[in-house]
Short mmCIF file of C-alpha atoms in Angstrom, two decimals:
data_model
loop_
_atom_site.label_atom_id
_atom_site.label_comp_id
_atom_site.label_asym_id
_atom_site.label_seq_id
_atom_site.Cartn_x
_atom_site.Cartn_y
_atom_site.Cartn_z
CA MET A 1 32.89 -7.20 -32.64
CA ARG A 2 34.72 -5.66 -29.70
CA TRP A 3 33.17 -2.18 -30.08
CA ARG A 4 29.69 -3.71 -29.82
CA TYR A 5 30.61 -5.47 -26.58
CA PHE A 6 31.83 -2.17 -25.10
CA LEU A 7 28.63 -0.41 -26.28
CA GLU A 8 26.43 -3.03 -24.65
CA GLU A 9 28.48 -2.79 -21.45
CA LYS A 10 27.70 0.95 -21.40
CA LEU A 11 23.98 0.36 -22.06
CA LEU A 12 23.86 -2.24 -19.30
CA LYS A 13 25.53 0.21 -16.89
CA LEU A 14 23.07 2.92 -17.95
CA ALA A 15 20.09 0.59 -17.38
CA PHE A 16 21.46 -0.29 -13.95
CA ASP A 17 22.05 3.37 -13.05
CA TYR A 18 18.49 4.26 -14.07
CA ILE A 19 16.81 1.57 -11.96
CA TYR A 20 19.16 1.99 -9.00
CA SER A 21 18.69 5.77 -8.99
CA ILE A 22 14.89 5.64 -8.94
CA SER A 23 14.93 2.83 -6.35
CA SER A 24 17.14 4.94 -4.08
CA LYS A 25 14.43 7.62 -4.07
CA LYS A 26 11.55 5.18 -3.40
CA ARG A 27 13.01 3.27 -0.46
CA TYR A 28 9.63 2.28 0.99
CA ASN A 29 8.49 0.57 -2.22
CA ILE A 30 8.82 -3.23 -2.21
CA GLN A 31 10.35 -3.47 -5.70
CA SER A 32 12.79 -0.68 -4.86
CA MET A 33 13.81 -2.36 -1.60
CA ALA A 34 14.45 -5.61 -3.46
CA ILE A 35 16.60 -3.86 -6.08
CA LEU A 36 18.68 -2.01 -3.51
CA ASN A 37 19.14 -5.03 -1.25
CA TYR A 38 19.96 -7.40 -4.10
CA PHE A 39 22.55 -5.28 -5.88
CA ASN A 40 24.18 -4.17 -2.64
CA ILE A 41 25.32 -7.77 -2.13
CA LYS A 42 28.79 -8.08 -3.63
CA GLU A 43 28.24 -11.31 -5.56
CA ASN A 44 25.11 -9.86 -7.20
CA GLN A 45 26.73 -6.69 -8.52
CA ILE A 46 26.69 -6.42 -12.30
CA GLN A 47 30.47 -6.37 -12.72
CA HIS A 48 30.49 -9.94 -11.36
CA ASN A 49 27.57 -11.10 -13.54
CA LYS A 50 27.73 -8.90 -16.63
CA ASP A 51 28.24 -11.81 -19.03
CA PHE A 52 24.87 -13.25 -17.96
CA TYR A 53 23.15 -9.91 -18.66
CA LEU A 54 25.02 -9.40 -21.93
CA GLY A 55 24.17 -12.90 -23.16
CA ASP A 56 20.94 -14.23 -24.61
CA TYR A 57 17.93 -14.97 -22.42
CA LYS A 58 18.58 -18.72 -22.28
CA PHE A 59 22.07 -18.09 -20.85
CA PHE A 60 20.71 -15.46 -18.44
CA LYS A 61 17.96 -17.81 -17.24
CA SER A 62 20.52 -20.54 -16.51
CA GLU A 63 21.76 -18.40 -13.62
CA MET A 64 18.68 -16.35 -12.68
CA GLU A 65 15.38 -17.98 -11.73
CA PRO A 66 12.19 -16.40 -13.20
CA LEU A 67 9.53 -15.35 -10.71
CA LYS A 68 6.66 -12.88 -10.51
CA VAL A 69 4.12 -12.04 -7.82
CA LYS A 70 1.27 -9.58 -7.66
CA ASP A 71 2.06 -6.27 -6.06
CA PHE A 72 -0.12 -5.06 -3.21
CA THR A 73 -0.91 -1.94 -1.24
CA TYR A 74 -1.92 -1.61 2.38
CA LYS A 75 -5.22 0.27 2.44
CA ASN A 76 -7.98 0.49 5.05
CA ASP A 77 -6.19 -2.08 7.25
CA TYR A 78 -6.16 -4.67 4.46
CA PHE A 79 -3.53 -5.87 2.00
CA THR A 80 -5.06 -5.13 -1.41
CA PRO A 81 -3.58 -6.65 -4.61
CA ARG A 82 -2.91 -4.19 -7.44
CA GLU A 83 -2.73 -4.52 -11.20
CA MET A 84 1.05 -4.40 -10.93
CA TYR A 85 3.72 -7.05 -10.53
CA LEU A 86 6.95 -7.58 -8.65
CA ILE A 87 9.81 -9.46 -10.34
CA PRO A 88 13.37 -10.37 -9.26
CA PRO A 89 15.82 -7.43 -9.44
CA SER A 90 17.97 -9.36 -11.93
CA TYR A 91 14.98 -9.72 -14.26
CA TYR A 92 14.01 -6.08 -13.73
CA LEU A 93 17.50 -5.07 -14.89
CA TYR A 94 17.64 -7.55 -17.78
CA TYR A 95 14.24 -6.32 -19.04
CA THR A 96 15.29 -2.66 -18.80
CA PHE A 97 18.59 -3.39 -20.54
CA GLN A 98 16.85 -5.10 -23.48
CA VAL A 99 14.54 -2.10 -23.95
CA PHE A 100 17.49 0.32 -23.81
CA LYS A 101 19.22 -1.74 -26.52
CA LEU A 102 16.05 -1.57 -28.61
CA CYS A 103 15.93 2.21 -28.25
CA TYR A 104 19.58 2.57 -29.24
CA GLU A 105 18.97 0.57 -32.43
CA PHE A 106 15.87 2.57 -33.35
CA TYR A 107 16.89 6.08 -32.26
CA GLY A 108 20.65 6.10 -31.82
CA LYS A 109 22.51 8.12 -29.21
CA SER A 110 19.74 10.58 -28.42
CA VAL A 111 16.95 11.56 -26.03
CA ILE A 112 14.05 9.17 -26.65
CA ASN A 113 11.10 11.39 -27.53
CA PHE A 114 7.74 10.29 -28.96
CA SER A 115 6.20 13.76 -29.39
CA THR A 116 4.73 15.06 -32.64
CA GLU A 117 4.10 18.65 -33.73
CA HIS A 118 0.61 18.94 -32.21
CA ASN A 119 0.95 16.34 -29.47
CA LYS A 120 3.53 16.59 -26.68
CA ILE A 121 4.03 13.08 -25.29
CA PHE A 122 5.57 12.18 -21.94
CA TYR A 123 6.29 8.78 -20.41
CA SER A 124 7.59 7.62 -17.03
CA GLY A 125 10.98 9.29 -16.81
CA GLU A 126 13.02 10.16 -19.89
CA LEU A 127 15.64 7.95 -21.48
CA ASP A 128 18.67 10.00 -22.52
CA LEU A 129 21.17 7.84 -24.39
CA SER A 130 23.38 10.85 -25.11
CA ASN A 131 24.26 11.67 -21.48
CA ASN A 132 25.37 9.16 -18.86
CA LYS A 133 26.34 11.71 -16.20
CA LYS A 134 25.08 10.80 -12.74
CA SER A 135 23.25 14.12 -12.27
CA ASN A 136 21.39 13.65 -15.55
CA ILE A 137 20.44 10.04 -14.71
CA ASN A 138 19.25 11.01 -11.21
CA LYS A 139 16.96 13.61 -12.76
CA LYS A 140 15.64 11.71 -15.76
CA SER A 141 15.21 8.28 -14.17
CA ASP A 142 12.46 9.69 -11.93
CA PHE A 143 8.97 9.70 -13.42
CA SER A 144 8.36 12.97 -11.55
CA TYR A 145 10.74 14.70 -13.98
CA SER A 146 8.53 14.01 -16.97
CA TYR A 147 5.29 14.23 -14.98
CA ASN A 148 6.13 17.75 -13.78
CA SER A 149 6.87 18.77 -17.38
CA PHE A 150 3.56 17.23 -18.44
CA GLN A 151 1.70 19.21 -15.76
CA ASP A 152 3.39 22.46 -16.78
CA ARG A 153 2.41 21.87 -20.42
CA ARG A 154 -1.13 20.97 -19.37
CA LYS A 155 -1.40 24.19 -17.37
CA ASP A 156 -0.79 26.08 -20.61
CA PHE A 157 -4.30 25.02 -21.64
CA ASP A 158 -5.87 27.22 -18.95
CA GLY A 159 -8.37 29.64 -20.48
CA ASN A 160 -9.54 27.06 -23.04
CA ARG A 161 -12.06 24.28 -23.30
CA VAL A 162 -10.28 20.95 -22.95
CA LEU A 163 -11.18 17.41 -23.96
CA VAL A 164 -10.01 15.02 -21.24
CA ALA A 165 -9.57 11.31 -22.01
CA ASP A 166 -7.58 8.26 -21.04
CA VAL A 167 -7.32 4.67 -22.24
CA GLN A 168 -9.21 1.98 -20.37
CA ASP A 169 -7.00 -0.75 -18.84
CA PHE A 170 -4.09 0.57 -20.86
CA PHE A 171 -1.30 -1.85 -19.93
CA LYS A 172 -3.67 -4.83 -19.80
CA GLY A 173 -4.96 -3.87 -23.23
CA ILE A 174 -1.52 -4.16 -24.84
CA LYS A 175 -0.92 -7.79 -25.76
CA THR A 176 2.77 -8.67 -25.63
CA GLU A 177 2.43 -10.79 -28.78
CA GLU A 178 1.04 -7.79 -30.69
CA LEU A 179 3.70 -5.54 -29.19
CA ILE A 180 6.40 -7.88 -30.49
CA ASP A 181 4.76 -7.86 -33.93
CA LYS A 182 4.91 -4.05 -33.97
CA ILE A 183 8.59 -4.10 -33.04
CA LYS A 184 9.21 -6.54 -35.89
CA ILE A 185 7.47 -4.14 -38.30
CA MET A 186 9.62 -1.26 -37.05
CA ASN A 187 12.70 -3.44 -37.58
CA GLY A 188 11.62 -3.98 -41.15
CA VAL A 189 12.73 -0.40 -41.74
CA VAL A 190 15.87 -0.48 -39.58
CA GLN A 191 16.96 -4.02 -40.57
CA SER A 192 18.92 -4.66 -37.37
CA ASP A 193 20.13 -8.10 -36.32
CA ILE A 194 20.44 -6.71 -32.78
CA VAL A 195 16.71 -5.93 -32.73
CA LYS A 196 15.97 -9.51 -33.84
CA TYR A 197 18.11 -10.68 -30.92
CA VAL A 198 16.26 -8.36 -28.48
CA ILE A 199 12.90 -9.55 -29.81
CA GLU A 200 13.87 -13.17 -29.06
CA ASN A 201 15.01 -12.22 -25.56
CA LEU A 202 11.90 -10.19 -24.74
CA SER A 203 9.58 -12.85 -26.17
CA SER A 204 11.21 -15.55 -24.03
CA LEU A 205 11.17 -13.36 -20.92
CA PHE A 206 7.47 -12.52 -21.40
CA ALA A 207 6.65 -16.21 -21.92
CA ASP A 208 8.61 -17.42 -18.87
CA LEU A 209 7.00 -14.84 -16.59
CA SER A 210 3.55 -15.41 -18.16
CA PHE A 211 3.28 -11.78 -19.21
CA PHE A 212 0.62 -11.94 -21.91
CA ASN A 213 -0.02 -8.22 -21.49
CA LEU A 214 2.53 -5.44 -21.17
CA PRO A 215 3.85 -5.79 -17.60
CA GLN A 216 3.03 -2.93 -15.28
CA LEU A 217 6.00 -2.78 -12.91
CA ASN A 218 6.81 -0.24 -10.23
CA PHE A 219 8.63 2.79 -11.72
CA SER A 220 9.50 0.87 -14.90
CA ILE A 221 10.79 3.17 -17.62
CA ALA A 222 11.09 0.06 -19.82
CA SER A 223 7.36 -0.74 -19.82
CA SER A 224 6.52 2.93 -20.24
CA ILE A 225 8.75 3.18 -23.33
CA LEU A 226 7.30 -0.01 -24.83
CA SER A 227 3.78 1.35 -24.33
CA GLN A 228 4.68 4.39 -26.45
CA LEU A 229 6.32 2.23 -29.11
CA TYR A 230 3.04 0.33 -29.26
CA LEU A 231 1.09 3.58 -29.66
CA GLY A 232 3.36 4.81 -32.46
CA ASP A 233 0.82 4.28 -35.26
CA PHE A 234 -1.97 5.80 -33.17
CA SER A 235 0.21 8.82 -32.32
CA ASN A 236 0.80 9.46 -36.02
CA LYS A 237 -2.92 9.23 -36.77
CA MET A 238 -3.67 11.48 -33.79
CA GLU A 239 -1.20 14.06 -35.09
CA SER A 240 -3.03 14.16 -38.43
CA ILE A 241 -6.46 14.50 -36.75
CA LEU A 242 -5.30 17.22 -34.34
CA SER A 243 -3.83 19.16 -37.25
CA GLU A 244 -7.10 18.81 -39.18
CA TYR A 245 -9.13 20.34 -36.32
CA GLY A 246 -6.54 22.92 -35.23
CA CYS A 247 -6.06 21.28 -31.82
CA TRP A 248 -3.07 20.77 -29.54
CA ALA A 249 -2.65 17.93 -27.08
CA VAL A 250 -0.48 16.70 -24.26
CA ARG A 251 -0.25 13.10 -23.08
CA PHE A 252 1.35 11.36 -20.12
CA VAL A 253 1.51 7.64 -21.05
CA ASP A 254 -2.25 7.24 -21.78
CA ASP A 255 -3.62 10.31 -19.97
CA MET A 256 -4.65 12.84 -22.67
CA TYR A 257 -5.68 16.50 -22.68
CA ILE A 258 -6.71 18.17 -25.93
CA GLN A 259 -6.99 21.96 -26.16
CA LEU A 260 -10.08 22.90 -28.18
CA PRO A 261 -10.24 26.12 -30.25
CA ASN A 262 -13.18 28.36 -29.33
CA THR A 263 -14.42 28.10 -32.92
CA LEU A 264 -14.77 24.31 -32.74
CA THR A 265 -18.41 23.23 -32.33
CA LYS A 266 -19.52 20.37 -30.10
CA LYS A 267 -20.44 18.41 -33.21
CA GLU A 268 -16.92 18.84 -34.58
CA VAL A 269 -15.39 17.83 -31.24
CA ASN A 270 -17.50 14.65 -31.22
CA ALA A 271 -16.47 13.92 -34.81
CA MET A 272 -12.80 14.31 -33.85
CA LEU A 273 -13.29 12.04 -30.84
CA ASP A 274 -14.96 9.42 -33.06
CA LYS A 275 -11.94 9.42 -35.37
CA LEU A 276 -9.52 9.08 -32.46
CA SER A 277 -11.64 6.30 -30.96
CA PHE A 278 -11.64 4.40 -34.24
CA HIS A 279 -7.85 4.45 -34.59
CA LEU A 280 -7.42 3.52 -30.94
CA TRP A 281 -9.86 0.63 -31.42
CA LYS A 282 -7.73 -0.60 -34.33
CA GLU A 283 -4.91 -0.98 -31.78
CA GLY A 284 -7.15 -3.10 -29.55
CA LEU A 285 -7.72 -0.27 -27.08
CA ASN A 286 -10.62 1.95 -26.03
CA PHE A 287 -11.13 5.28 -24.32
CA ASN A 288 -12.48 5.09 -20.78
CA THR A 289 -15.95 6.54 -21.37
CA SER A 290 -16.44 7.41 -17.69
CA LYS A 291 -13.35 9.64 -17.80
CA THR A 292 -13.84 11.17 -21.24
CA GLU A 293 -15.46 14.63 -21.14
CA ILE A 294 -15.29 18.18 -22.43
CA LEU A 295 -14.45 20.68 -19.71
CA GLY A 296 -15.44 24.31 -20.09
CA ILE A 297 -12.98 27.12 -19.31
CA ASP A 298 -14.06 27.47 -15.65
CA GLU A 299 -14.39 23.69 -15.19
CA TYR A 300 -10.89 23.11 -16.48
CA LYS A 301 -9.45 25.85 -14.25
CA LYS A 302 -11.09 24.23 -11.22
CA PHE A 303 -9.93 20.80 -12.39
CA SER A 304 -6.36 22.13 -12.70
CA GLU A 305 -6.34 23.07 -9.04
CA THR A 306 -7.27 19.60 -7.80
CA VAL A 307 -4.99 18.06 -5.20
CA ILE A 308 -2.68 15.40 -6.66
CA GLU A 309 -3.04 12.09 -4.86
CA ASP A 310 -1.98 9.50 -7.42
CA TYR A 311 1.54 10.93 -7.71
CA ASP A 312 2.11 11.76 -4.08
CA ASP A 313 5.86 12.34 -4.22
CA ILE A 314 5.77 15.19 -6.72
CA PRO A 315 7.07 18.42 -5.16
CA ASN A 316 5.64 21.87 -5.89
CA VAL A 317 3.89 21.24 -9.21
CA LYS A 318 2.96 24.63 -10.62
CA GLY A 319 -0.72 25.38 -10.09
CA TYR A 320 -1.32 22.41 -7.82
CA LYS A 321 -1.83 22.11 -4.10
CA LYS A 322 0.31 19.53 -2.39
CA SER A 323 -1.49 16.74 -0.55
CA LYS A 324 -0.58 16.38 3.14
CA PHE A 325 -1.06 12.62 2.99
CA VAL A 326 2.18 11.61 1.32
CA SER A 327 2.97 7.93 1.92
CA GLN A 328 6.77 8.25 1.99
CA LYS A 329 6.62 11.26 4.34
CA ILE A 330 4.20 9.48 6.68
CA ILE A 331 6.54 6.48 6.90
CA ALA A 332 9.60 8.66 7.45
CA ASP A 333 7.81 10.67 10.17
CA LYS A 334 6.63 7.50 11.87
CA VAL A 335 10.16 6.08 11.91
CA GLY A 336 11.44 9.31 13.43
CA GLU A 337 8.72 9.23 16.05
CA LEU A 338 9.57 5.64 17.05
CA ILE A 339 13.26 6.33 17.67
CA GLU A 340 12.70 9.48 19.71
CA SER A 341 12.90 9.40 23.53
CA ASP A 342 15.73 6.86 23.48
CA GLY A 343 13.64 4.37 21.49
CA VAL A 344 10.96 3.82 24.16
CA LEU A 345 8.19 3.86 21.58
CA LEU A 346 10.20 1.57 19.31
CA ILE A 347 10.49 -1.05 22.07
CA GLU A 348 6.76 -0.75 22.73
CA PHE A 349 6.07 -1.11 19.00
CA ILE A 350 8.20 -4.28 18.76
CA SER A 351 6.45 -5.74 21.83
CA LYS A 352 3.06 -5.20 20.18
CA LEU A 353 4.30 -6.86 17.00
CA ASN A 354 5.51 -9.87 18.99
CA ALA A 355 2.12 -10.08 20.68
CA LEU A 356 0.42 -10.13 17.26
CA ALA A 357 2.79 -12.86 16.09
CA ASP A 358 1.96 -14.96 19.17
CA ASP A 359 -1.76 -14.60 18.38
#
């Protein structure tokens, strides 16, 4: 059907615009550099290869070679591997496109939102299938957009006791086989042949890249969305439990904050936590016990004023002090320093690098 081909062309363009936009803002990230460099080459641009992206995985693989490597960070003068992966830009786009197609089939032309009445849920970025304007994509492709909203909502809990919790090894705990099974169950309601097609493509991609757990990729809105699809049953159970105890919660991916009414006793809080833990366990996941605690009013206020280090590119989050040690700013400042004074320091820097290479 011709209309379906045009729709998928638009979804592919939207997926590309999302990943290219976020990569343009994170130019010192290895995955971002690969995406920008790859798609800036004329023969790699999607208009020249769209049929490979629009086809099934077997056809796509015939042109694009699968590859994954562990991501790393440079810390304390050592390269340290992380629990994240780098994949070819073509695969990054194909993966994102498949997830966008899945969302369109399940939710239609809308903003993809997993929140319930008592639990406001945020993920990395926000997929808006109803608006493909560049300004909207630039804003919503960035995880900072949703993270800032999450922080603002979390600040609303000031003046209350708060239960803080997160899920241990969240992405590693989500088995791709079980994720696919959940998507199949969801499709039992929708009855979409397109979803069956996406399931086959995602299953093959996961198998070829040896992703037995949900892949944690740099700035991947696709993996973040799939993680919330996986938590769908738990989110519904959590909504029922929060309603029962008169609580409100906010969650960013797996990072949870639950506002506790003053009338709720410690025994009742523990009972609520036991119920949540049980339903999370049924999904093959567990709370991180070392990070699960009840913070009093003053403790939570102090906690709210902690310097953000994990999300070091977030500007001016309300109620938070900005860390001076921002990786992207340090790199930009260092580059500026090297090219000052007619590049004298840059020449010296290159000479030192050559000396290291000779060693």
